[in-house]
Structure formats: structure tokens, C-alpha cells
Short mmCIF file of C-alpha atoms in Angstrom, two decimals:
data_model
loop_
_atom_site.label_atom_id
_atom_site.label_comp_id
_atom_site.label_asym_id
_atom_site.label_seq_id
_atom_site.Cartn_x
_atom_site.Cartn_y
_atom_site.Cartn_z
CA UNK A 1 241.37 227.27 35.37
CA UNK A 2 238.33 224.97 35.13
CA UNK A 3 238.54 221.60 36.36
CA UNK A 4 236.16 219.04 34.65
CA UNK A 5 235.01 215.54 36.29
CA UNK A 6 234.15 212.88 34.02
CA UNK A 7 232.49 209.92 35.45
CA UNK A 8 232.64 207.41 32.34
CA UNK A 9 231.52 203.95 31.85
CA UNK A 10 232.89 201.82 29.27
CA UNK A 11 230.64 199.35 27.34
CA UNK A 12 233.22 196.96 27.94
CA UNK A 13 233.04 197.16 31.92
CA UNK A 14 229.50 197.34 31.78
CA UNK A 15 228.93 194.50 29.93
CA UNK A 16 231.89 192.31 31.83
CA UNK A 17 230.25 193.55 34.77
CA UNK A 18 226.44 192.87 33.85
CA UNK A 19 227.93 188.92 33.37
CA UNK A 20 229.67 188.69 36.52
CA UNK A 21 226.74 189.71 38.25
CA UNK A 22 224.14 187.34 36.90
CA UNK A 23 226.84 184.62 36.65
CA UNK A 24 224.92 181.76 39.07
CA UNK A 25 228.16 179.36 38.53
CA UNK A 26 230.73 181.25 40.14
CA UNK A 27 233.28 181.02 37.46
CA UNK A 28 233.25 184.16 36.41
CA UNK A 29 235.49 186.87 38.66
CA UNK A 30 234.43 190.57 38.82
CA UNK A 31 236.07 192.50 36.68
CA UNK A 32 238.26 195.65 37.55
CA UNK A 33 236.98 199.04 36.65
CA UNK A 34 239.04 200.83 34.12
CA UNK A 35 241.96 203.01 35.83
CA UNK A 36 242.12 206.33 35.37
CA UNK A 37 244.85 206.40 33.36
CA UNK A 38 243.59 204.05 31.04
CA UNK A 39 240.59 206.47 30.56
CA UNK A 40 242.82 209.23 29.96
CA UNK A 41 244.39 207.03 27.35
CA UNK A 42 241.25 206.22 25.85
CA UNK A 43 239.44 209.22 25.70
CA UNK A 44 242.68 211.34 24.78
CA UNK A 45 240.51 213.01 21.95
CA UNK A 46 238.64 214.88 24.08
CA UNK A 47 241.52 216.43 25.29
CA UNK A 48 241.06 218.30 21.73
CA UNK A 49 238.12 220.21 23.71
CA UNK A 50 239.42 221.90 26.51
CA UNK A 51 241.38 225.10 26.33
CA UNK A 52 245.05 225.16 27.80
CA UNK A 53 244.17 226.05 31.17
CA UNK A 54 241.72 223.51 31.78
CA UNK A 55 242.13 220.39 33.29
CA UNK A 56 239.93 216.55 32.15
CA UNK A 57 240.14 214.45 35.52
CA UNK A 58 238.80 210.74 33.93
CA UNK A 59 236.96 208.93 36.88
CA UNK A 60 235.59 205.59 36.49
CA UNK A 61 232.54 204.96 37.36
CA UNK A 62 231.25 202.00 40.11
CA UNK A 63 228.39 200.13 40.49
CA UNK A 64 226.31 199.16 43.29
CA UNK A 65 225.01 195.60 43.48
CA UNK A 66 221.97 195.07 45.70
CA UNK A 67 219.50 192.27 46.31
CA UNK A 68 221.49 189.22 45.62
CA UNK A 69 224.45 187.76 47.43
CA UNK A 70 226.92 189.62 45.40
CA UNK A 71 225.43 192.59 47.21
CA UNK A 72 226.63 194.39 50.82
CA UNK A 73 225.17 192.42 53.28
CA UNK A 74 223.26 194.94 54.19
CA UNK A 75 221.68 195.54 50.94
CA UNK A 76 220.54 192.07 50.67
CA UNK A 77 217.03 190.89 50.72
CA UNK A 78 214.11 188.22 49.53
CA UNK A 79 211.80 189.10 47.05
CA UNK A 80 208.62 187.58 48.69
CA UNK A 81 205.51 187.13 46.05
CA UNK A 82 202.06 186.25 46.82
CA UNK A 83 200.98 184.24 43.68
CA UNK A 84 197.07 185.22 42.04
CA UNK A 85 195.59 182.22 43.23
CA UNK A 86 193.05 182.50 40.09
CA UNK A 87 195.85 181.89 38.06
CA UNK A 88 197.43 177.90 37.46
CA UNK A 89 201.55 178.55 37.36
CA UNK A 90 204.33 176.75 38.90
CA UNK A 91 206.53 178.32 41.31
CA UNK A 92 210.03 178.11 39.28
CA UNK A 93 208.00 180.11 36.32
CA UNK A 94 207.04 183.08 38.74
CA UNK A 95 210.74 183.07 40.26
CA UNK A 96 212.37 183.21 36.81
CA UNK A 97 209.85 185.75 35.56
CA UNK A 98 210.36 187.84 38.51
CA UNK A 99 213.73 187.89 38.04
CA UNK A 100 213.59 188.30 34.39
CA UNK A 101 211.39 191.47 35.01
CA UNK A 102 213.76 192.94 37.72
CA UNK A 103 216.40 192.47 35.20
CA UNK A 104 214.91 194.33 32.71
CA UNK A 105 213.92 197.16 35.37
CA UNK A 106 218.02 197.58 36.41
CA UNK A 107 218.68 197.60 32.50
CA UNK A 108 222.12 199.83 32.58
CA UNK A 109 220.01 202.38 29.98
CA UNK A 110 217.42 202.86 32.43
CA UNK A 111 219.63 204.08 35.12
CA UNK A 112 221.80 207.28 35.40
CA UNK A 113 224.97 207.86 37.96
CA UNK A 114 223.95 208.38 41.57
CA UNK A 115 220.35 207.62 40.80
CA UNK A 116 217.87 206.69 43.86
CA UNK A 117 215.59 203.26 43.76
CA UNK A 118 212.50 203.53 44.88
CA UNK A 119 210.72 199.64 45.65
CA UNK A 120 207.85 201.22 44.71
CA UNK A 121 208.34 202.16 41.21
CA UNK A 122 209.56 198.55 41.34
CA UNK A 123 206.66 197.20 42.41
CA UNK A 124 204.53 198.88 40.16
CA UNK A 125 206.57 198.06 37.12
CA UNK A 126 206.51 194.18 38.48
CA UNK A 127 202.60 194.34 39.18
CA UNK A 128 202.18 195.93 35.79
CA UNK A 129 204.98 193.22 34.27
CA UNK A 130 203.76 190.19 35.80
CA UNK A 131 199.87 190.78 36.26
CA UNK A 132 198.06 188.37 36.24
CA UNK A 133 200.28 185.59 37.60
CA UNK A 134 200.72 187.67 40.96
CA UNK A 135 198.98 189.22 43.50
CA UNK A 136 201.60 191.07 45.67
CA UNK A 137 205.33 191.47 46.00
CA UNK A 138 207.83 192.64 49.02
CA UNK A 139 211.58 192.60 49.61
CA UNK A 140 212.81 191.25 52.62
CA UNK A 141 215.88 192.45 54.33
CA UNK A 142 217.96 189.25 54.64
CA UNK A 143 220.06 190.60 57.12
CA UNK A 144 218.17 190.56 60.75
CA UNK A 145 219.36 193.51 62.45
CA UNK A 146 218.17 195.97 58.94
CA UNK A 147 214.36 197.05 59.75
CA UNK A 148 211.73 195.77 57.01
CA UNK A 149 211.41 199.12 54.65
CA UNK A 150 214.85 200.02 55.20
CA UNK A 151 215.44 199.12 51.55
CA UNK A 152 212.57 200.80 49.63
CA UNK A 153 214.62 203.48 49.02
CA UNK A 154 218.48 203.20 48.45
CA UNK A 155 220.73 206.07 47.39
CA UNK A 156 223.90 205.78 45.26
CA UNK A 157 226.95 208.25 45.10
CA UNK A 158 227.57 210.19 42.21
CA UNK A 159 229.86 208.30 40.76
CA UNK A 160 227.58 205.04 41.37
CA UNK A 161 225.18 203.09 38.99
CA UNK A 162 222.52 200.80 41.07
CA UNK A 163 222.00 197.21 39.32
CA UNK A 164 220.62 194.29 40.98
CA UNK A 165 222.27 190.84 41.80
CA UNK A 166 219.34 188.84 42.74
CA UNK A 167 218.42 185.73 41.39
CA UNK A 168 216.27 183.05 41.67
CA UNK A 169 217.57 181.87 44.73
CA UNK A 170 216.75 185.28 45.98
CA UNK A 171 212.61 184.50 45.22
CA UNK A 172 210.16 183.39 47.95
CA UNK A 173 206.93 182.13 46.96
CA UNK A 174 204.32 182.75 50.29
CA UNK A 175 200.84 182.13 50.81
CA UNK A 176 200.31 186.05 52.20
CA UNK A 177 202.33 188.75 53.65
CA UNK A 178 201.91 188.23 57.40
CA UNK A 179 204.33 189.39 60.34
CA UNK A 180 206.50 186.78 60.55
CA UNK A 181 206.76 186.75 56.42
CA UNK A 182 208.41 190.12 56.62
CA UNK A 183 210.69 189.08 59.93
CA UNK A 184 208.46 191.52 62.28
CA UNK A 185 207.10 191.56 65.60
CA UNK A 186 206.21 194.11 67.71
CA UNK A 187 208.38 193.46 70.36
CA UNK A 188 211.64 195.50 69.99
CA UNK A 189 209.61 198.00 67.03
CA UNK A 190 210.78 201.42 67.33
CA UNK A 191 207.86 203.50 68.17
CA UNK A 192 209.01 206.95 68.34
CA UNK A 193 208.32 209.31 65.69
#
């Protein structure tokens, strides 16, 4: 007996999913992954493919929101971006650039199930994206009690596709990255190794 676990994602959740998420008006509701019956139902052909003895368990698969406030609250954060001060742009075309970048980044192809993020393939891809209009870019923790750098690297289960749910609102525009820009002090820093 072989038992085979398929984690699928349908274009149609993906793409009712991928509007919820950037939705800024509210109106839209997230949608409801697929049961697994329904995925049994749809994907009956492949039944065709397995010998008697083997079983097809349909699983669908999640995503996980982070960034924006349709994320955990402890996945949330600020993008904070130093503009090039060489450069004459208004603030509302870096935010919506930043954001259109990030979106393109967390574009569903790009990403496989149970995938890590790294911020620092993200902030090479937005340096490389966005150059010359900024000079530096860092993500905030917008909860107080998660240490800045806790979210440079987040992990996703196996059965989990990462996509981000920030928007503009979710854009800072600083002067420089300073202590109190990235909610630091060293009072109450953890020192031991």
C-alpha cells in the first residue's frame, strides 16, 4: 500500500485569494480553501494513475499572509525606506512602487509550498527594482514585544505558500535608519550569545 499526499492549489483559490489580500476596501471576504472532498471530486482523473492498493489523500493547500494587517500579528511589520536624496520623487510614488515591487517578488509562480523568505533576497531584489529612487530599505516588526530581525527569515509548513499583505499603509518614508527608527534601545537587548 502506498499512500500519496497531494498538496494542490487551484487557480481559482489562488486568484480569489490574491484579491482578498490586496483588497484595501474591505469588501471583499477571504475565501475558503477548497475541501478535500471537493479536490477528490475534481481531480478524480488522477485516480486513473494509481494502482488498486494505493491510496490519493487530496490536501488543500494554505497560504500565509505576512506584512500587512491581514497578517498574524506577529508577522506584521513597516517597510521603512530611506529615499536617494539625489533623486526628486514624492513619497506616495516610492510607497506604491515599493509595494508594486514586493508584489511582484510574492508572485504565486515565484514561490513553492513550504518555501522560506529571506528579507534579504528581498532587499536585494527591491534595491535592484527600485534603484535609483532609494537608498535603503528595512522591515519593522509592528508588534513591540517581536525583536527587530525576527522577521528576515520566516518559515512556512509544507502545505503553506508565503504571500504578502502589505500595502501602502504598511510604507514608512524616514530620513535614516537610526535606533529609535527600528524600535531599539539597548536597554532590555538580549546580550547572550
Amino acid at each position: 500500500n502506498n499512500i500519496m499526499d497531494l498538496y494542490i492549489l487551484t487557480k481559482q483559490y489562488a486568484t480569489d485569494y490574491m484579491a482578498w489580500i490586496r483588497d484595501t476596501s474591505n469588501t471583499l471576504t477571504e475565501p475558503t480553501a477548497p475541501t478535500n472532498e471537493e479536490l477528490k471530486v475534481e481531480f478524480s482523473a488522477l485516480e486513473n494513475y494509481k494502482t488498486l492498493s494505493d491510496t490519493i489523500i487530496y490536501n488543500s493547500s494554505r497560504f500565509k499572509p505576512i506584512f500587512g494587517a491581514k497578517a498574524n500579528n506577529a508577522l506584521r511589520a513597516k517597510f521603512k525606506v530611506v529615499k536617494n536624496p539625489n533623486i526628486i520623487i514624492s513619497d506616495n510614488d516610492v510607497k506604491t512602487s515599493v509595494i508594486s515591487a514586493i508584489n511582484n517578488y510574492f508572485d504565486i509562480n515565484n514561490w513553492d509550498f513550504g518555501e522560506t523568505f529571506y528579507f534579504s533576497e528581498l532587499s536585494a531584489y527591491l534595491h535592484n527594482t527600485l534603484s535609483p529612487n532609494i537608498a535603503s530599505v528595512i522591515i519593522v516588526p509592528s508588534d513591540t514585544t517581536v525583536q527587530f530581525g525576527n522577521l528576515y527569515q520566516i518559515n512556512a509548513q509544507p502545505d503553506e505558500i508565503i504571500v504578502s499583505a502589505a500595502t501602502v499603509n504598511d510604507v514608512e518614508i524616514i530620513s535614516a535608519i537610526t535606533a529609535s527608527q527600528i524600535n531599539q534601545s539597548l536597554a532590555g537587548l538580549n546580550t547572550n550569545t
